[in-house]
CSV table of C-alpha atoms and ligand atoms in Angstrom, one decimal:
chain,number,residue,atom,x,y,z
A,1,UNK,CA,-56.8,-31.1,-42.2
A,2,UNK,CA,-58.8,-34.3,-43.7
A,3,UNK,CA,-57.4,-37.6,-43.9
A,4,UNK,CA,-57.6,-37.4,-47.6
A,5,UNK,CA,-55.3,-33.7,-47.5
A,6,UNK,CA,-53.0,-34.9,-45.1
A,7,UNK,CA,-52.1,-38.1,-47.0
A,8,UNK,CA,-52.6,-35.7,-50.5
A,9,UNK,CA,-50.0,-33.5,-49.0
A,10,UNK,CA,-47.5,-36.5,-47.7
A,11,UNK,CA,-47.8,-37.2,-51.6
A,12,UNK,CA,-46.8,-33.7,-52.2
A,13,UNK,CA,-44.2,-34.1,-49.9
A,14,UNK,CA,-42.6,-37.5,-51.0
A,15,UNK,CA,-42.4,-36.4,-54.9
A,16,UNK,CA,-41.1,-33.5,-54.1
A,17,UNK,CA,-38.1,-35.5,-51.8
A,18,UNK,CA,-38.0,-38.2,-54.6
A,19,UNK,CA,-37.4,-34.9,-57.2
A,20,UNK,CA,-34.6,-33.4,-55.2
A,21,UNK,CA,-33.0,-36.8,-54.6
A,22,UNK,CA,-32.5,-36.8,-58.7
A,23,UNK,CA,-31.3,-33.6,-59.0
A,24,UNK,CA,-28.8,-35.1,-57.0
A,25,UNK,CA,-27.7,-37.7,-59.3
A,26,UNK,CA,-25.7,-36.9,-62.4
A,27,UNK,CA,-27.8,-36.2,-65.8
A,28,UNK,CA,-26.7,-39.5,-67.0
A,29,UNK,CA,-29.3,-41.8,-65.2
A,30,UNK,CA,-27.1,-44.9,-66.4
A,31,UNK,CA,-23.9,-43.2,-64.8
A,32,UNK,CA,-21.6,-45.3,-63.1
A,33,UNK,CA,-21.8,-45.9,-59.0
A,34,UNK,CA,-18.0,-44.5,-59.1
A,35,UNK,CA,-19.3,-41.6,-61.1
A,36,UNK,CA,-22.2,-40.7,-59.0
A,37,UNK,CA,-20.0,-41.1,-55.8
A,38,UNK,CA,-17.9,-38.3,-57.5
A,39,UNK,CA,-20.9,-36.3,-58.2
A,40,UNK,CA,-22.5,-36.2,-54.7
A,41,UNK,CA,-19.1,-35.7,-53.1
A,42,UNK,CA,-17.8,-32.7,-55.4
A,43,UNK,CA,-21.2,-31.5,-54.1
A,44,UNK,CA,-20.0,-32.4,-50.5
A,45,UNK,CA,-17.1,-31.0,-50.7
A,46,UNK,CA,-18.0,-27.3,-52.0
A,47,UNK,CA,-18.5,-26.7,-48.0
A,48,UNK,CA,-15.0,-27.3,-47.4
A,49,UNK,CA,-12.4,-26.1,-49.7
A,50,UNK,CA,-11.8,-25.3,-53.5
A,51,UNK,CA,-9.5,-28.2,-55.2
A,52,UNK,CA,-6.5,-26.9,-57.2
A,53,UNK,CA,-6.3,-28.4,-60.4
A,54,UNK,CA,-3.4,-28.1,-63.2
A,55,UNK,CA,-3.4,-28.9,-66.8
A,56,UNK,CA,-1.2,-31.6,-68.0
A,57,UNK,CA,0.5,-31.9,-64.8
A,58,UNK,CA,2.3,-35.4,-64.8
A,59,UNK,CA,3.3,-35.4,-67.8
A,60,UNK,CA,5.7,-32.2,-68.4
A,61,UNK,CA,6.4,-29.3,-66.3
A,62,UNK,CA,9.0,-26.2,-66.8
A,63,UNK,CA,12.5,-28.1,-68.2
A,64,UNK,CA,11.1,-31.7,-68.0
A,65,UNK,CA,9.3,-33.9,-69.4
A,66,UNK,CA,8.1,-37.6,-68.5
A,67,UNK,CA,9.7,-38.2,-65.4
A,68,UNK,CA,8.0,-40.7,-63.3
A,69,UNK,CA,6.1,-39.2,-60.1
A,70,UNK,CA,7.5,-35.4,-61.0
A,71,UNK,CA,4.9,-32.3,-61.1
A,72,UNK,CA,5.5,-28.9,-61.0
A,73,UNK,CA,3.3,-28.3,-58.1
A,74,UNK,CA,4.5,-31.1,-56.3
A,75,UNK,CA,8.0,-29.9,-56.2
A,76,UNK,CA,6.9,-26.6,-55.3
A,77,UNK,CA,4.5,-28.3,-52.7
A,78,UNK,CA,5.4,-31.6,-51.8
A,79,UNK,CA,2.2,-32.8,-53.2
A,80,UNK,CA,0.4,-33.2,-56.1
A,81,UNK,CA,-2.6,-31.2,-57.4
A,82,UNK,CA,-6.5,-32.6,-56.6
A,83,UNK,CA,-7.6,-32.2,-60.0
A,84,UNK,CA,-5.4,-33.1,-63.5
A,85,UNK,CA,-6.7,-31.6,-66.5
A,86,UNK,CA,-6.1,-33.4,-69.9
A,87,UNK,CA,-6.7,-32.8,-73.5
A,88,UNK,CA,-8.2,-35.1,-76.0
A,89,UNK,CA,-7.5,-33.2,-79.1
A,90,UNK,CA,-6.0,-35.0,-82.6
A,91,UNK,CA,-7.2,-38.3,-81.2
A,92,UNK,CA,-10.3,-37.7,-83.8
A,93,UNK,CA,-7.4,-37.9,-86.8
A,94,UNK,CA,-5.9,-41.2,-85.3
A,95,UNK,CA,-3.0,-39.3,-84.0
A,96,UNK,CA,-1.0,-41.8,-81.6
A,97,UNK,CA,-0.3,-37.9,-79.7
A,98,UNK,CA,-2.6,-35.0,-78.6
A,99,UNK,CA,-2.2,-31.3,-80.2
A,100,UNK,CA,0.3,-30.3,-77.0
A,101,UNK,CA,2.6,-33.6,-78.1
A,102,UNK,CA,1.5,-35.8,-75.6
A,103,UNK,CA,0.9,-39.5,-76.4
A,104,UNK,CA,-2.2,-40.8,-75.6
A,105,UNK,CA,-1.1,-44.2,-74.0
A,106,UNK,CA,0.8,-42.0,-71.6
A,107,UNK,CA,-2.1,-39.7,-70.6
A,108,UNK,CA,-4.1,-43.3,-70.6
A,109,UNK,CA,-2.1,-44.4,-68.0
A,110,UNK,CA,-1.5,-40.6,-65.9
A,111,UNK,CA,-4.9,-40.7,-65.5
A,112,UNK,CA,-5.2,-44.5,-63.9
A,113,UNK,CA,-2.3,-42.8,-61.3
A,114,UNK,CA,-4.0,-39.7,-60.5
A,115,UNK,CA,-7.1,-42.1,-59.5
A,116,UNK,CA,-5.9,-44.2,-58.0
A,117,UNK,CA,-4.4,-42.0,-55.6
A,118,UNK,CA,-8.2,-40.5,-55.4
A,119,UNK,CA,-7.5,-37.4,-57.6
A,120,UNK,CA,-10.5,-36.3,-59.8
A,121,UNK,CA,-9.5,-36.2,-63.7
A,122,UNK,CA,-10.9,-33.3,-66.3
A,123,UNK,CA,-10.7,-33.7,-70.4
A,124,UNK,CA,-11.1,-30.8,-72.4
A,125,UNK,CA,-10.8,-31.6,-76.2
A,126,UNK,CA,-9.7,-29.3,-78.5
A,127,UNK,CA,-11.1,-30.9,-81.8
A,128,UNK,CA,-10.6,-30.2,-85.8
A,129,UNK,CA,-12.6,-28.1,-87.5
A,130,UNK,CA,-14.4,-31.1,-89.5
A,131,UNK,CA,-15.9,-29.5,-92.1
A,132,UNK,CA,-12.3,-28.1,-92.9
A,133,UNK,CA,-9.8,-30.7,-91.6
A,134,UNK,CA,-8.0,-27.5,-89.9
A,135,UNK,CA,-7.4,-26.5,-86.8
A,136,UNK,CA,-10.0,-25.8,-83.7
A,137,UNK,CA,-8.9,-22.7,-84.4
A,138,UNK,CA,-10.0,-21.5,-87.6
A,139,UNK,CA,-13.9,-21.4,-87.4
A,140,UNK,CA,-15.7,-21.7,-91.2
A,141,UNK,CA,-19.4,-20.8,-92.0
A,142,UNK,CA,-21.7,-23.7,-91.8
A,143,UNK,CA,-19.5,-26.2,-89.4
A,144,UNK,CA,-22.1,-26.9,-86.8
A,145,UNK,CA,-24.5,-27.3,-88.9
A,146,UNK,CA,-22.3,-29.7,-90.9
A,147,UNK,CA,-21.9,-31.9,-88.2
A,148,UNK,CA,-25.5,-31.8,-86.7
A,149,UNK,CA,-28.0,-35.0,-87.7
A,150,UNK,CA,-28.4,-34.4,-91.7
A,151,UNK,CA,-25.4,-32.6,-92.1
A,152,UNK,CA,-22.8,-33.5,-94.4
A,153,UNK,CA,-20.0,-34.1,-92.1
A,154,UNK,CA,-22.4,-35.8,-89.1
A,155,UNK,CA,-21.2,-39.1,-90.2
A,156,UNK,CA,-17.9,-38.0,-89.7
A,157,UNK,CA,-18.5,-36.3,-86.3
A,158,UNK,CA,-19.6,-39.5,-85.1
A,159,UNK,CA,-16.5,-41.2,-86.4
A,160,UNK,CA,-14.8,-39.1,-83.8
A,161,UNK,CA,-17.0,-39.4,-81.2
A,162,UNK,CA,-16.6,-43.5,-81.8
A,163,UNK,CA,-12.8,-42.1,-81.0
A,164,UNK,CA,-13.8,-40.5,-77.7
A,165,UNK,CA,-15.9,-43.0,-76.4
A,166,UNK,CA,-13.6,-46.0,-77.1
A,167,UNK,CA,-10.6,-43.6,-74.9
A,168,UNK,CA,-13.0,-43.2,-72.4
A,169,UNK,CA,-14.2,-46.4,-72.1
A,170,UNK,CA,-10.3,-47.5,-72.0
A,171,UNK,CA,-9.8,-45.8,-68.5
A,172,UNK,CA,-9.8,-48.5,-66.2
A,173,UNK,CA,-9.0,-49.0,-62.2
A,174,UNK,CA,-7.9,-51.6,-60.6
A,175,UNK,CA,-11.0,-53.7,-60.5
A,176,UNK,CA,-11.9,-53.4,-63.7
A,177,UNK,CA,-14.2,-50.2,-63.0
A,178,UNK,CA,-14.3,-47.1,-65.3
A,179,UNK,CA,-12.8,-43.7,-64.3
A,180,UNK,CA,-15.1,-41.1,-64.2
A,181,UNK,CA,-13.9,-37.8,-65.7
A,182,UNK,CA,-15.9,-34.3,-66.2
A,183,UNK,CA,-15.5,-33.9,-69.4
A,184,UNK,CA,-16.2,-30.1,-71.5
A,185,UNK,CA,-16.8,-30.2,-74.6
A,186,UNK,CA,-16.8,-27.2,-77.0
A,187,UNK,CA,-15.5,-25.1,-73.5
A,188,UNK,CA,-15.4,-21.4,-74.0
A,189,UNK,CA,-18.4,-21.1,-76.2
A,190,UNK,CA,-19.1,-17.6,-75.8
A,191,UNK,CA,-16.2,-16.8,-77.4
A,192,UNK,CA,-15.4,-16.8,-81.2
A,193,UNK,CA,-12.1,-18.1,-81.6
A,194,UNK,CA,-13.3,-21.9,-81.9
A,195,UNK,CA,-15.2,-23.1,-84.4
A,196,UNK,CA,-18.0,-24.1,-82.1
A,197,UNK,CA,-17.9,-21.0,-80.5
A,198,UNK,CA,-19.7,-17.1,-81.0
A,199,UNK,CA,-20.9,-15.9,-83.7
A,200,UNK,CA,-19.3,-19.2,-85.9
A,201,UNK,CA,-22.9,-20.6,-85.1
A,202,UNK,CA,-26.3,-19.9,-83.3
A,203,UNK,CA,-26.6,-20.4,-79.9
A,204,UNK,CA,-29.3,-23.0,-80.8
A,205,UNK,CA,-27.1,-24.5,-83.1
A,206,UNK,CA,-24.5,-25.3,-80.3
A,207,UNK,CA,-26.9,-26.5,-78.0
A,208,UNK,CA,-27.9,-28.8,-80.6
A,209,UNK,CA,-24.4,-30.2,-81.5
A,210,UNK,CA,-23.9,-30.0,-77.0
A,211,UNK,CA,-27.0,-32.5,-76.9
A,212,UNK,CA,-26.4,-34.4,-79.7
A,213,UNK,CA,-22.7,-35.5,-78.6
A,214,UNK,CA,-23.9,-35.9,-75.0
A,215,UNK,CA,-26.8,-38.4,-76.6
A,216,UNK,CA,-24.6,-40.3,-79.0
A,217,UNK,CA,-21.6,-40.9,-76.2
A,218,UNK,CA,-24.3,-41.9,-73.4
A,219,UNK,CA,-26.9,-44.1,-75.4
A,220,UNK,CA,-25.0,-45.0,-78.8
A,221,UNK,CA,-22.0,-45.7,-77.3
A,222,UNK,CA,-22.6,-46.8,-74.0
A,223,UNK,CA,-20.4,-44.4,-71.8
A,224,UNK,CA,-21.5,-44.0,-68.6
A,225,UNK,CA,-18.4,-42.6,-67.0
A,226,UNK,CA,-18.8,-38.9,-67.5
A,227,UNK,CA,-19.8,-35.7,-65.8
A,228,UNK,CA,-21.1,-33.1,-67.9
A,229,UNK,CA,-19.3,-29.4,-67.8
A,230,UNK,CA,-20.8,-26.6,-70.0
A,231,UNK,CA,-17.9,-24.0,-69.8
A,232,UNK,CA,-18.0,-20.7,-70.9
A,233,UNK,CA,-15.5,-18.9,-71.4
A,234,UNK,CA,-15.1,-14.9,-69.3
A,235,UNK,CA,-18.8,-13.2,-69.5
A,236,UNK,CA,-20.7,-10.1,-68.4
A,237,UNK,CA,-24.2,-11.0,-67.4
A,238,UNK,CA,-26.2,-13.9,-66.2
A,239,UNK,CA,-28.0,-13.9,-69.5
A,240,UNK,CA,-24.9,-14.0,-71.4
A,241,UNK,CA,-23.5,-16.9,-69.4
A,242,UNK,CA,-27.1,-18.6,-70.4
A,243,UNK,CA,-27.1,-17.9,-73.9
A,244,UNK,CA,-26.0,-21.1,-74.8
A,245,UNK,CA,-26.6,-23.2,-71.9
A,246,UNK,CA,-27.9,-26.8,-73.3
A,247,UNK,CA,-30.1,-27.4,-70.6
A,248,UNK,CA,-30.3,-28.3,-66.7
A,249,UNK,CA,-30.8,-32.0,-68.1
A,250,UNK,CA,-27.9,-31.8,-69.5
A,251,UNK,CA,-25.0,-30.4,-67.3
A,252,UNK,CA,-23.4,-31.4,-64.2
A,253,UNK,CA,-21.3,-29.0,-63.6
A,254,UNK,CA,-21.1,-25.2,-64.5
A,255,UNK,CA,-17.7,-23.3,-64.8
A,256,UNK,CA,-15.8,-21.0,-66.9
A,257,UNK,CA,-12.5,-19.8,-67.8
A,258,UNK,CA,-10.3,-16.8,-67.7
A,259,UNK,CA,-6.9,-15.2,-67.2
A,260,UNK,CA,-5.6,-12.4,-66.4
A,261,UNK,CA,-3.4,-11.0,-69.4
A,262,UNK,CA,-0.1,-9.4,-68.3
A,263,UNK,CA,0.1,-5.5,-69.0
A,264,UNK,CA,-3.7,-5.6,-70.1
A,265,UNK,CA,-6.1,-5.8,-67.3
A,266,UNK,CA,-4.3,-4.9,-63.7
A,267,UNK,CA,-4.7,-7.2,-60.1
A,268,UNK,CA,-7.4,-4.8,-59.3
A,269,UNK,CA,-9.5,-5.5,-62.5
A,270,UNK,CA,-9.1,-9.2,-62.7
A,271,UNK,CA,-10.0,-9.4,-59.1
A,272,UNK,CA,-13.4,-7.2,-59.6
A,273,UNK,CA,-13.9,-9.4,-62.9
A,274,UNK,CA,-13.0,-12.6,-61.1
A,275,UNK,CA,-15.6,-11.5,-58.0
A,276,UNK,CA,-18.2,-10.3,-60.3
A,277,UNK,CA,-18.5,-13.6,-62.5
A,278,UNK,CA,-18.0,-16.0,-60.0
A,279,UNK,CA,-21.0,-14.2,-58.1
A,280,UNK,CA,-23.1,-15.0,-61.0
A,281,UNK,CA,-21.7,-18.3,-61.4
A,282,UNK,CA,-23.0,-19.3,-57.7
A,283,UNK,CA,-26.0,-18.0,-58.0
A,284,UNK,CA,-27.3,-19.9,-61.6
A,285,UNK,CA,-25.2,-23.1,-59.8
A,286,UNK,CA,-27.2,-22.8,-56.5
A,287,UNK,CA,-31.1,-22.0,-58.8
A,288,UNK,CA,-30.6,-25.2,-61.1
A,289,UNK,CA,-28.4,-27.3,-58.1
A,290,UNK,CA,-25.3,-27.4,-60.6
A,291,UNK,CA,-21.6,-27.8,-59.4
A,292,UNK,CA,-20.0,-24.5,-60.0
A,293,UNK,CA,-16.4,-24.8,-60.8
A,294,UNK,CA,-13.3,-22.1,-62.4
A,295,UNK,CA,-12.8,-24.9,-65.6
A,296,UNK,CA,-9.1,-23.0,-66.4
A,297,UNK,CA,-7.6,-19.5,-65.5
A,298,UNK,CA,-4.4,-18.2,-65.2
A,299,UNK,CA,-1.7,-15.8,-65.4
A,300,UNK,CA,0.6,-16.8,-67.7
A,301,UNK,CA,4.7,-16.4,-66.5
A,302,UNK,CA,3.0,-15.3,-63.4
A,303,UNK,CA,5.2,-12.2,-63.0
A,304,UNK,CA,3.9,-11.0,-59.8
A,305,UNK,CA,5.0,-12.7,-56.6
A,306,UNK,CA,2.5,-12.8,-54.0
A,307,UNK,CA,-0.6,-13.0,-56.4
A,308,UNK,CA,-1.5,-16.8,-55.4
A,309,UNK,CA,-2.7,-15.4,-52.0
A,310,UNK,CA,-3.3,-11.2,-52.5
A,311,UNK,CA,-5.0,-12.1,-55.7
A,312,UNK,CA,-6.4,-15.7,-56.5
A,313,UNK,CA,-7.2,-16.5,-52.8
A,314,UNK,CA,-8.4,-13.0,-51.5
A,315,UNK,CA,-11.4,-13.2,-54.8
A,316,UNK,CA,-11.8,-16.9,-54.5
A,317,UNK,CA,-12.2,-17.2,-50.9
A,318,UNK,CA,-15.6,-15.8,-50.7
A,319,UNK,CA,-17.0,-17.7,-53.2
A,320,UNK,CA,-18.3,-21.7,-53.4
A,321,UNK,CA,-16.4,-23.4,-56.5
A,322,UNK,CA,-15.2,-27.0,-56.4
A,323,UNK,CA,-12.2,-26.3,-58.0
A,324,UNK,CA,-10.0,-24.4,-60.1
A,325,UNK,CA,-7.7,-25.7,-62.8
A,326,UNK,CA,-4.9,-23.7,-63.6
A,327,UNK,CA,-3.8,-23.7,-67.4
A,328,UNK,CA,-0.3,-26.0,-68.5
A,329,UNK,CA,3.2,-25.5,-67.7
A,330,UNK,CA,4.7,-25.7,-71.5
A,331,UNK,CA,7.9,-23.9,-70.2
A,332,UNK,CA,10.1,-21.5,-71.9
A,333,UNK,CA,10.6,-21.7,-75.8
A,334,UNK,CA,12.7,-19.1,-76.7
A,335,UNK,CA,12.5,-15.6,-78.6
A,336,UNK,CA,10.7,-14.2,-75.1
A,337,UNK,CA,7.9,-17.1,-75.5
A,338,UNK,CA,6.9,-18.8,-72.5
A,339,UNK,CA,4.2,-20.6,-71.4
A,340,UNK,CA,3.2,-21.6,-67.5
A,341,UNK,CA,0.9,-21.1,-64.8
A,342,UNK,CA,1.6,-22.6,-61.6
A,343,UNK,CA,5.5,-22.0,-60.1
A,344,UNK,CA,8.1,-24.2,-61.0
A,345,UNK,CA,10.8,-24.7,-58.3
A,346,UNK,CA,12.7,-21.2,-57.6
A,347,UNK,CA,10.1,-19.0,-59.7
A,348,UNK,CA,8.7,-16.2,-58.2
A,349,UNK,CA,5.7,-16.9,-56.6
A,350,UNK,CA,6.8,-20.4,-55.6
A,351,UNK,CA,6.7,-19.2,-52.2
A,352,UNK,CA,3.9,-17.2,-52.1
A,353,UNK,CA,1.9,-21.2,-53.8
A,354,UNK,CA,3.0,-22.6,-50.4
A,355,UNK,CA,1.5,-19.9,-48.7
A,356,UNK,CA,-1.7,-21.0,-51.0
A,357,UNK,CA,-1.6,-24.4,-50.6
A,358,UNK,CA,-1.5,-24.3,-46.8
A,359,UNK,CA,-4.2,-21.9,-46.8
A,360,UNK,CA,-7.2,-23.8,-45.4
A,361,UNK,CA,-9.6,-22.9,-48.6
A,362,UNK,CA,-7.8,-24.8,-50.8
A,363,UNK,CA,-7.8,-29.0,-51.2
A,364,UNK,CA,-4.8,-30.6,-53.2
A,365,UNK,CA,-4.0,-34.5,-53.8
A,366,UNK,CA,-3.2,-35.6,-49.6
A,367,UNK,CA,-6.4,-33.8,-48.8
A,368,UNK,CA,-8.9,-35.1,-51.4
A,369,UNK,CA,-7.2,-38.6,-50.9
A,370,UNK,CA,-9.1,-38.4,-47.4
A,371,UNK,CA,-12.3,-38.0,-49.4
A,372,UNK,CA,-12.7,-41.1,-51.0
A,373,UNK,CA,-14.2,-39.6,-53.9
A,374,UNK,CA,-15.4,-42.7,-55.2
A,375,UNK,CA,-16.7,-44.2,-52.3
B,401,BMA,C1,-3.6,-23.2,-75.4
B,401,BMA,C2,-2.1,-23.2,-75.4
B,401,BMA,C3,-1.6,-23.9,-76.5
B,401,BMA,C4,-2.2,-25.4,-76.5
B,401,BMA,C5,-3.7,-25.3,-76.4
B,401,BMA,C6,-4.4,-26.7,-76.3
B,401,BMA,O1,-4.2,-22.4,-74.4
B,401,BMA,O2,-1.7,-23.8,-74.2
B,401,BMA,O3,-0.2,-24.0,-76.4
B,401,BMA,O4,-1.9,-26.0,-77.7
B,401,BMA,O5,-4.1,-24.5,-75.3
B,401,BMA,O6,-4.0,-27.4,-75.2
């Protein structure tokens, strides 16, 4: 080879370096040095464990409610989860409390304990319909495209993203540094139950409004403490799960939820389901060197015993996900209605989550603590 190929090719080989360095930094170039530390070691970590993660989990759990230091999984356990999961939702309408009841100085500071014991912190946010003023829930023709630039209601989207941004901006450590959080906005997409979500828009229209929010947060409003999930909700096909994707530029992590419903699909199904997605999962994470992650599941009152270990574990465990977050323990509220998805102390499968938790594929709070995420 010349001199002039040889140092041609070294050129070749250096950008190519320098390009998989980046891919290695969060899509936020501005992010935070805390933030990218999470970033690189979620990646680090996919080699040696899934963390558990649990919705609401400080805050309430089955017959409680704001006791200091208490969790579910932690009297189950004897420690906490890796990964708390919150929920942003009302704080767009000036609500001093989320959709689930709980107040948004109180998740403030639940979050600043989880990370400061090195826990990593999720927020989902289940917003208004804005074009309506009702629920998330009740999808009208036309929203996204009311709230996209030269829509109608764009000014007021932004209104509540200034809401979003100023509570993220507001999580603080010790020093003065931000929190990072992955946050998902508009999660389960796919589906049709949210106004953001199915056949309430076109898939181009939601990767518009995905880009847009991402773009006004990061360089309107200065908020550099984010990771990106897109989060789908169960799918069938690769292209399915892509349908809506934003963009590699513009996702840090790729996940999806799903439950098993009780009486409708049987362990066997749900396992096959579970195995099937997640296979697909790793392989689009692995092609466009995304952090592949189970955003929620569950099985709500979790009726059979050992299915933490015969069930969750035996699907998970051959499969690369940085963690799963497990759906919130609202408790029991009468008439037959319950709602929880990890064991309480004395429910049935409380033994079979020790079993889990020692199990060396899964991470919870002592372990990750070890990590220094942020570091
Ligand atoms: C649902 C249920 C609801 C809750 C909502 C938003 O899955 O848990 O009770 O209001 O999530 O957190």
């Amino acid at each position: 080879m010349s001199a002039y190929k040889q140092s041609i090719a070294l050129l070749f080989v250096s950008l190519g370096l320098a390009a998989s360095a980046q891919n290695d930094l969060p899509v936020d170039k501005k992010a935070t040095i805390e933030t990218i530390h999470l970033f690189t070691n979620l990646k680090k970590l996919l080699s040696k464990g899934i963390m558990m993660g649990h919705q609401d989990d400080l805050a309430y759990g089955v017959g409680w409610k704001y006791i200091p230091g208490r969790s579910d999984i932690k009297d189950v356990t004897g420690d906490y989860p890796a990964v708390y999961g919150w929920e942003l939702g009302r704080i767009e309408i000036d609500h001093p409390v989320n959709l689930d009841s709980v107040p948004f100085d109180k998740i403030r500071q639940f979050i600043r304990e989880a990370y400061m014991r090195g826990g990593v912190i999720t927020i989902s946010w289940h917003l208004n319909n804005p074009l309506t003023g009702q629920t998330a829930w009740q999808p009208a023709p036309g929203t996204v495209a009311s709230v996209l630039p030269g829509g109608e209601k764009n000014d007021l989207y932004k209104s509540w993203l200034d809401k979003i941004a100023a509570f993220m901006l507001s999580l603080k450590g010790k020093k003065g540094e931000l929190i990072p959080v992955i946050f998902r906005p508009f999660h389960e997409l796919n589906g049709s139950w949210f106004w953001w979500g199915g056949k309430n828009c076109t898939p181009d229209e939601i990767k518009q409004l995905y880009r847009f929010t991402e773009t006004y947060l990061r360089d309107e409003k200065n908020v550099h403490n984010l990771l990106y999930a897109y989060n789908t909700d169960r799918f069938a096909t690769r292209e399915d799960y892509l349908e809506r994707y934003p963009g590699d530029e513009w996702v840090d992590i790729a996940g999806f939820d799903i439950y098993q419903g009780n009486n409708i699909k049987k362990n066997e199904d749900f396992m096959q389901e579970l195995d099937k997605t997640l296979t697909t999962l790793d392989a689009i994470a692995k092609e466009r060197n995304k952090i592949p992650a189970l955003t929620e599941f569950g099985y709500n009152g979790l009726p059979d015993s050992s299915w933490w270990t015969s069930v969750l574990l035996k699907t998970l465990s051959s499969h690369t996900i940085a963690y799963a977050l497990a759906w919130r323990n609202s408790g029991f509220h009468g008439e037959g209605r319950y709602e929880f998805y990890v064991p309480y102390k004395g429910q049935g499968s409380a033994n079979d989550f020790v079993k889990f938790y020692e199990a060396p594929e899964t991470l919870f709070q002592k372990e990750v603590t070890k990590e220094n995420l942020y570091q």
